[in-house]
Amino acid sequence: MKLYCLSGHPTLPCNVLKFKSTTIMLDCGLDMTSTLNFLPLPLVQSPRLSNLPGWSLKDGNAFLDKELKECSGHVFVDSVPEFCLPETELIDLSTVDVILISNYHCMMALPYITEHTGFTGTVYATEPTVQIGRLLMEELVNFIERVPKAQSASLWKNKDIQRLLPSPLKDAVEVSTWRRCYTMQEVNSALSKIQLVGYSQKIELFGAVQVTPLSSGYALGSSNWIIQSHYEKVSYVSGSSLLTTHPQPMDQASLKNSDVLILTGLTQIPTANPDGMVGEFCSNLALTVRNGGNVLVPCYPSGVIYDLLECLYQYIDSAGLSNIPFYFISPVANSSLEFSQIFAEWLCHNKQTKVYLPEPPFPHAELIQTNKLKHYPSLHGDFSSDFRQPCVVFTGHPSLRFGDVVHFMELWGKSSLNTVIFTEPDFSYLEALAPYQPLAMKCIYCPIDTRLNFIQVSKLLKEVQPLHVVCPEQYTQPPPAQSHRMDLMVDCQPPAMSYRRAEVLALPFKRRYEKIEIMPELADALVPMEIKPGISLATVSAVLHTKDNKHVLQPPPRPAQPTGGKKRKRASDDIPDCKVLKPLLSGSIPVEQFVQTLEKHGFSDIKVEDTAKGHIVLLQEAETLIQIEEDSTHIICDNDEMLRVRLRDLVLKFLQKF
Amino acid sequence: MDPECSQLLPALCAVLADPRQPMADDTCLEKLLDWFKTITEAGSSLLLLQENPCLVELLCHMLKPQDLSSRVLSFSLRLTGVFAAQEDCFQYLQQGELLPRLFGEAGPLGGAAWTAPTVRSGWIQGLRSLARHPSALHFLADCGAVDTIFSLQGDSSLFVASAAGQLLVHILGLSMQGPADGPPSLQAGDWPACAKKIVGHIEESLRSTATPQITQALNVLTTTFGHCHDPWTRVLWVRLSPLVAGLLEKDPVPAAHSLVDLLLSVARSPGLSSSSCGLWETLAQTLSRLSPTQAGPLALGILKLQDCPQALRAQAFAVLLQPLACVLKATAQAPGASGVLDGTVGDFATVDTLLPSKAACVGLLCRTLAHLELLLPLPQRPCPWPQAPLLGAAVTLLQLCQGSASPTSDTGHHLCALLLGCVRVQRAALDFLGTLSQGTGPPELVTEVFAVLLEYLRSPDSSPTVLKKAFQATFRWLLSSPKTPGCWDLDPQALLFLRELLPVLQKRLCSPCWEVRDSGLEFLTQMTGRWGGQAGFRHALLASEVPKLTEQLLRDPESYVRASAVAATGQLSSQGLCISPASPEHPGGQQKSPLSELLHILSTDSEGFPRRAAMHVFTQWLRDSHADVVGDTEEFVAGVLQVASQDLDWEVRAQGLELALVFLEQTLGQPGSPCPYAVTPPVVAPACPLAQALQPLCRVRLFEFAFRALFDCDRPVAQKSCDLLLFLRAKMASSSSPQEARSSPDVASVEAALQRWQAGDQAQPLGDLEPEVVLAVLKSMDLEGLRGALAESSDHVEKSPQSLLQDMLATVGILGENEADCY
């Protein structure tokens, strides 16, 4: 069993598991932090961005000044943003049989895999994952396609040139493999390969293994996966949460008794408690708005935004913010808000029960109804006429490199009354803000990451007790910035195995058993003999038939019947017609009793020697020795067949035959 | 006993003796017993029994084999004890063989009724009351009660077991008082048989291997030494101390908590602690033998003792400091950094063994902090007090809980993992840190204290209770920050801190959690009250958004927050720190003045707390001659009283009377008993005639308010109003007013109206009152009588013994007929 690790990002995993002749890809995350190296794509021509000076080498060589721009001491690529794909060279991706998706954030690289690698398999995901994943991809494509950029920089990627660049460009990994965003056509084609599954549904893969999605509690439709055969069980835990937010709670019990547990997608901000952060978010929002400032919340169109809107729903009246407009701007804003209301079966119990009242499960419906929350596909159109300040704007993309957020950063960045509040933990807020410097607006970092923290992981592992834990290397040591926090790492026994990008891991786990079925007529003919209380044995002669990874013992073909005679069949005819078999022996020989028996039968001068594997009984007079080992007994005597047979019979007395 | 009760008693006794008529409510029996106790304390029990033979009949009735309720049986046993406490009555009951039959083997003891804990408890309490005289001792010896008490010490009911132990102590004390011919010899061999028996039992228990028995013996001794300081107790201790010391040899030390209690009880006993009976050695040995958790309370107890050897105190203090020393050592950057605490500790191993478990670690640390907090304000606290290391330890603990400490050892890492986010330790450490503000510390440590406090106030993960404590500790540290002589303002360092603090406070005032907003406002009120007049503070506060946010919080949806915002606004306004209506930020001038905002709250708020807070603020404003009030005090008082009189909350009305009293005092001069330490002489009463002085009071309709309050359905309001009017009448008497009470038609109509008011019909207003009419009405009113009636508790009628007896009879009598009748 091997694990191929194609992504180095612990929360955007992409691993391939080879298990029992199947090749299973676990998640397909797309590392978008690469876009932070690029200049933002403004919706409206930005004089500031277009007038940034080109970057030149220390010696004054300015051949890169068209590709690289400098802003407040940082260098950015002036080109269409590109993404860092999962490793494609480590394993032939056309051999992947299935892809299991755990949540909508972990499927963003899907079009790259399904459309460009010769992939012919099936993708499995739950319905909300697919629908919201589609929205995220649609938004991404829309954000990038609506601001076409003539230039595509590639010179800087040359390895010899990259060495000369300042950090972080210098240290960016595998820039040659970075790719531009996929198209909507590719998205549709990729999504058409997905087969929908429900929680706890058992899916057979070629008869060899069974895969099952389990609720992971992190997002709508998010799942962990169980991959099991008859005697082995691998759990794949990715992006799980034990907090009570909107999704169905995590199913922990089904993860018990795993041989291997692959653990990914833990919280990216282990020191920030989501409850505290939500409080911070609300306080800072109110403080800004009360002072007449605007609040900008860069976010994804689904996920935490539902919880934030719910908190604000409860908070705005108490904070006297009822008159402040909330805008949600995204090409998929409407679909996102409406989809969230129809996936009742995937929601937590409280929200499910609301549906029967009947009430919309999320209170943002009421915010929309009362005109407190308004949503728009983009800045253009209705929004510009409705726009009123001070206000709160939720919009993407959290990287601040594309999407409507770029416009608001340009618009509001100059006033210290305004605040940008970062809630998505995927991007470093300082790096995200770098191309907007100098910035007067206040920046608040309230990352809300509801995924498991290390205390919860430790409890989970104690509860489910896997034999082995496998996780990204980042989880096996404290974060570099807090090296003294020994509590911020996975702590289990035996220690977790770690992996990094482009590594192949042989999992410490040997398959020892295979299930074989036995045909009923063959089973009928068995004559078991009890050799110990509770243990019976029977011999069987049969033909092993293997097809579709299933093994069946069938009766052996009968010898050809003599032609002509029409005798009645006898039952015994069904018994395999083989030559007479020697009985099988079992049991062990107690040396002391054996020696006594020999003495009783007239042998004297017996010596017993202990050897590494058993004993040697020496019959000195007869110049004979009997070697007794765990699984064999030899009688060595000089051509005295009579003696050998006598001794053999004495040995056999101690053994059982059947 | 009054004749009415005597008449009711036979019927009641019959009811009690009748098993078919169970007493539903045993509180009646308790009240009945209390009543008999009062009677017997005041007079002769014998006489009582002779006059009411039904009582003896009731007791005799208990002896008959029957299905009696255990409650009544228990009651009878206790009642017997109450009667037999007097020796003549004891003899009387002895004659009838009643006592041995009730308390001896022939009684409930050993019968089926004995299985009920209440009967066993009654038996013990009966004996406890009875054991008052030497005859009782003989009786106890004859009926073998002491052996039974020994066995009851281990009773399954904790109440019974504890009472048995106390009874033993009582009997021991009684027997050592000796007969009339003087106390027994101090030689233990000559002690009375009963005392010998009890001491023998204690000795045997102390030698036992069973912890429960040892605990019982230790508890008996603790009570003995705690209550009795006669010379014989010293003999007892000398005799038993080797056995007690023997317990320390065992591993683990059995019944450690009880042992600690005993040793402290002995040490506190005046006859014992001063003598050289090896007590200090035993204490020192115990300190070293017990685990840190067990030794903590002992160490604290030792340090609280007035006179004990210095070496022992040092040892006890070291034990108390041990856990904190361990924390400091585990996180110290350099060896020896834990300062004084370092040298005092010998036994790190013990502490280290405790640290692996979170519950033990948190428990030990919290207890240690609580002990030290108790010790700090005491005059006998150890000297020199290791202020700096303790400050360092408290800061380190807080950093460990927050994850901001950088431990240098494995123990430190372990501690960090155990304490991270632990709210209990955070609360205890913040409390302790606050207490430490009474002392000083090295400047760099004080800087660290402020830094850690700011860290807590900023942290989004601080729970509301932790935050509240952090605010409290911050206030205390700001109070103690060094002051420039002659200047009450904050020192420059504290002002710098304040500039960092105010943005945090701003954010906290916007918190979604109402507890946080509330404690933020309380903190603001405290700060403004203390430094509101100082330039540095004023400047910083006015430069922030805090005053504006406070004003917005007057409309908070949570009533507690509104109440705190009212208090804060009151304080800010008193100091002139409210945003003025015509501030440049609000050129439209739409902003209401604090006075009208608060009046609005008083008249419209649906919850009581904000309205009460508004009344408090108004009273304070009136007292302090607030600028908005001084302008037209009469209009202000009239307005407030009018709104307050219609309030449904009695506390608001009572506070209205407080405000009325302040106005009254200001109008007429100081009340009758001015503060004897007041620097300024009391304001001299105006020279003008009283009637004239009362004019303003009439104009603000104070009397209508006060008279209405006098007949208020809530007693505290009526009492307060009564006091106010009595004060006024006293004023009237002292002033040589020439006015005579005139029987004018006005007076008559007011008196008639007041009578209607008293009857509950308060619809009709009194109209405009003239001072003379008021004076006449006041003179004619029986205010003293009213005050007396109001002073009686509302159930004084129902509390009489007669009522009790009637109730008990009524309950039983009508039980079957009218179950719906609650009374």
Short mmCIF file of N, CA, C and O in Angstrom, two decimals, chain A residues 214-261:
data_model
loop_
_atom_site.label_atom_id
_atom_site.label_comp_id
_atom_site.label_asym_id
_atom_site.label_seq_id
_atom_site.Cartn_x
_atom_site.Cartn_y
_atom_site.Cartn_z
N LEU A 214 -18.42 9.96 4.86
CA LEU A 214 -19.03 10.20 6.18
C LEU A 214 -19.08 11.70 6.40
O LEU A 214 -18.19 12.42 5.94
N SER A 215 -20.05 12.14 7.15
CA SER A 215 -20.14 13.57 7.40
C SER A 215 -18.90 14.03 8.18
O SER A 215 -18.48 13.37 9.13
N SER A 216 -18.34 15.17 7.77
CA SER A 216 -17.15 15.65 8.47
C SER A 216 -17.41 16.93 9.25
O SER A 216 -16.53 17.46 9.92
N GLY A 217 -18.61 17.49 9.14
CA GLY A 217 -18.99 18.63 9.99
C GLY A 217 -18.38 19.96 9.62
O GLY A 217 -18.58 20.94 10.33
N TYR A 218 -17.62 20.02 8.52
CA TYR A 218 -16.90 21.26 8.22
C TYR A 218 -17.70 22.20 7.33
O TYR A 218 -17.76 23.40 7.58
N ALA A 219 -18.29 21.65 6.27
CA ALA A 219 -19.01 22.51 5.33
C ALA A 219 -20.20 21.72 4.79
O ALA A 219 -20.32 20.52 5.05
N LEU A 220 -21.06 22.40 4.06
CA LEU A 220 -22.21 21.71 3.48
C LEU A 220 -21.72 20.55 2.62
O LEU A 220 -20.96 20.77 1.68
N GLY A 221 -22.15 19.35 2.95
CA GLY A 221 -21.79 18.18 2.16
C GLY A 221 -20.36 17.71 2.31
O GLY A 221 -19.91 16.83 1.59
N SER A 222 -19.60 18.27 3.25
CA SER A 222 -18.20 17.87 3.39
C SER A 222 -18.12 16.47 3.97
O SER A 222 -18.94 16.07 4.79
N SER A 223 -17.12 15.71 3.49
CA SER A 223 -17.05 14.32 3.95
C SER A 223 -15.64 13.88 4.25
O SER A 223 -14.67 14.41 3.71
N ASN A 224 -15.56 12.90 5.12
CA ASN A 224 -14.37 12.08 5.27
C ASN A 224 -14.68 10.78 4.55
O ASN A 224 -15.84 10.48 4.29
N TRP A 225 -13.66 10.03 4.26
CA TRP A 225 -13.91 8.81 3.49
C TRP A 225 -13.33 7.59 4.21
O TRP A 225 -12.26 7.67 4.81
N ILE A 226 -14.08 6.49 4.10
CA ILE A 226 -13.56 5.21 4.58
C ILE A 226 -13.28 4.38 3.34
O ILE A 226 -14.14 4.28 2.46
N ILE A 227 -12.08 3.82 3.28
CA ILE A 227 -11.73 2.96 2.14
C ILE A 227 -11.42 1.61 2.76
O ILE A 227 -10.46 1.50 3.52
N GLN A 228 -12.24 0.62 2.48
CA GLN A 228 -11.99 -0.64 3.18
C GLN A 228 -12.20 -1.86 2.32
O GLN A 228 -12.99 -1.85 1.38
N SER A 229 -11.43 -2.87 2.66
CA SER A 229 -11.66 -4.18 2.06
C SER A 229 -12.19 -5.04 3.20
O SER A 229 -12.53 -4.52 4.25
N HIS A 230 -12.23 -6.34 2.98
CA HIS A 230 -12.79 -7.18 4.04
C HIS A 230 -11.94 -7.16 5.29
O HIS A 230 -12.43 -7.29 6.40
N TYR A 231 -10.64 -7.01 5.13
CA TYR A 231 -9.76 -7.11 6.30
C TYR A 231 -8.94 -5.87 6.57
O TYR A 231 -8.16 -5.84 7.50
N GLU A 232 -9.08 -4.83 5.74
CA GLU A 232 -8.29 -3.63 5.96
C GLU A 232 -9.19 -2.40 5.90
O GLU A 232 -10.18 -2.40 5.18
N LYS A 233 -8.81 -1.41 6.67
CA LYS A 233 -9.62 -0.20 6.66
C LYS A 233 -8.70 1.02 6.70
O LYS A 233 -7.84 1.13 7.58
N VAL A 234 -8.88 1.89 5.73
CA VAL A 234 -8.13 3.14 5.69
C VAL A 234 -9.14 4.28 5.85
O VAL A 234 -10.15 4.31 5.15
N SER A 235 -8.87 5.21 6.78
CA SER A 235 -9.76 6.37 6.91
C SER A 235 -9.05 7.57 6.36
O SER A 235 -7.85 7.76 6.61
N TYR A 236 -9.78 8.36 5.65
CA TYR A 236 -9.21 9.61 5.12
C TYR A 236 -9.98 10.77 5.75
O TYR A 236 -11.15 10.97 5.48
N VAL A 237 -9.30 11.47 6.65
CA VAL A 237 -9.95 12.59 7.35
C VAL A 237 -9.42 13.88 6.74
O VAL A 237 -8.22 14.14 6.75
N SER A 238 -10.34 14.67 6.22
CA SER A 238 -9.91 15.89 5.54
C SER A 238 -10.92 16.98 5.85
O SER A 238 -12.09 16.84 5.59
N GLY A 239 -10.47 18.07 6.42
CA GLY A 239 -11.37 19.20 6.68
C GLY A 239 -12.56 18.80 7.51
O GLY A 239 -13.67 18.73 7.01
N SER A 240 -12.34 18.53 8.81
CA SER A 240 -13.45 18.15 9.68
C SER A 240 -13.61 19.18 10.78
O SER A 240 -12.66 19.88 11.13
N SER A 241 -14.81 19.23 11.33
CA SER A 241 -15.04 20.19 12.41
C SER A 241 -15.96 19.58 13.46
O SER A 241 -16.90 18.88 13.14
N LEU A 242 -15.63 19.87 14.71
CA LEU A 242 -16.47 19.39 15.82
C LEU A 242 -17.33 20.52 16.37
O LEU A 242 -18.08 20.32 17.32
N LEU A 243 -17.19 21.71 15.80
CA LEU A 243 -17.97 22.84 16.31
C LEU A 243 -19.40 22.75 15.78
O LEU A 243 -19.65 22.14 14.75
N THR A 244 -20.30 23.38 16.50
CA THR A 244 -21.68 23.39 16.04
C THR A 244 -21.87 24.59 15.13
O THR A 244 -22.09 25.69 15.59
N THR A 245 -21.70 24.38 13.84
CA THR A 245 -22.04 25.45 12.89
C THR A 245 -23.15 24.89 12.01
O THR A 245 -23.89 24.03 12.47
N HIS A 246 -23.26 25.35 10.78
CA HIS A 246 -24.43 24.92 10.01
C HIS A 246 -24.43 23.48 9.49
O HIS A 246 -25.48 22.91 9.35
N PRO A 247 -23.27 22.85 9.19
CA PRO A 247 -23.37 21.52 8.58
C PRO A 247 -23.74 20.42 9.56
O PRO A 247 -23.69 20.63 10.77
N GLN A 248 -24.06 19.27 8.98
CA GLN A 248 -24.33 18.09 9.82
C GLN A 248 -23.11 17.78 10.68
O GLN A 248 -21.99 17.95 10.22
N PRO A 249 -23.31 17.31 11.91
CA PRO A 249 -22.14 17.06 12.75
C PRO A 249 -21.24 15.94 12.21
O PRO A 249 -21.68 15.13 11.41
N MET A 250 -20.03 15.93 12.70
CA MET A 250 -19.04 14.96 12.22
C MET A 250 -19.37 13.55 12.73
O MET A 250 -19.72 13.37 13.88
N ASP A 251 -19.23 12.58 11.84
CA ASP A 251 -19.43 11.18 12.22
C ASP A 251 -18.08 10.62 12.63
O ASP A 251 -17.22 10.34 11.79
N GLN A 252 -17.87 10.49 13.95
CA GLN A 252 -16.57 10.01 14.42
C GLN A 252 -16.55 8.50 14.58
O GLN A 252 -15.54 7.86 14.37
N ALA A 253 -17.73 7.98 14.96
CA ALA A 253 -17.77 6.56 15.35
C ALA A 253 -17.32 5.66 14.20
O ALA A 253 -16.62 4.67 14.42
N SER A 254 -17.68 6.04 12.97
CA SER A 254 -17.37 5.15 11.85
C SER A 254 -15.88 5.12 11.52
O SER A 254 -15.44 4.30 10.73
N LEU A 255 -15.13 6.02 12.14
CA LEU A 255 -13.69 6.03 11.84
C LEU A 255 -12.92 5.04 12.73
O LEU A 255 -11.72 4.85 12.54
N LYS A 256 -13.64 4.43 13.66
CA LYS A 256 -12.95 3.55 14.62
C LYS A 256 -12.32 2.35 13.91
O LYS A 256 -12.79 1.92 12.87
N ASN A 257 -11.32 1.79 14.58
CA ASN A 257 -10.65 0.56 14.12
C ASN A 257 -10.05 0.67 12.73
O ASN A 257 -10.12 -0.26 11.94
N SER A 258 -9.46 1.81 12.42
CA SER A 258 -8.79 1.91 11.12
C SER A 258 -7.37 1.39 11.26
O SER A 258 -6.74 1.54 12.29
N ASP A 259 -6.89 0.78 10.18
CA ASP A 259 -5.48 0.39 10.17
C ASP A 259 -4.62 1.62 9.92
O ASP A 259 -3.57 1.79 10.51
N VAL A 260 -5.09 2.44 9.00
CA VAL A 260 -4.35 3.68 8.71
C VAL A 260 -5.34 4.83 8.70
O VAL A 260 -6.45 4.68 8.17
N LEU A 261 -4.96 5.94 9.30
CA LEU A 261 -5.81 7.12 9.24
C LEU A 261 -4.97 8.25 8.62
O LEU A 261 -3.93 8.60 9.14
#
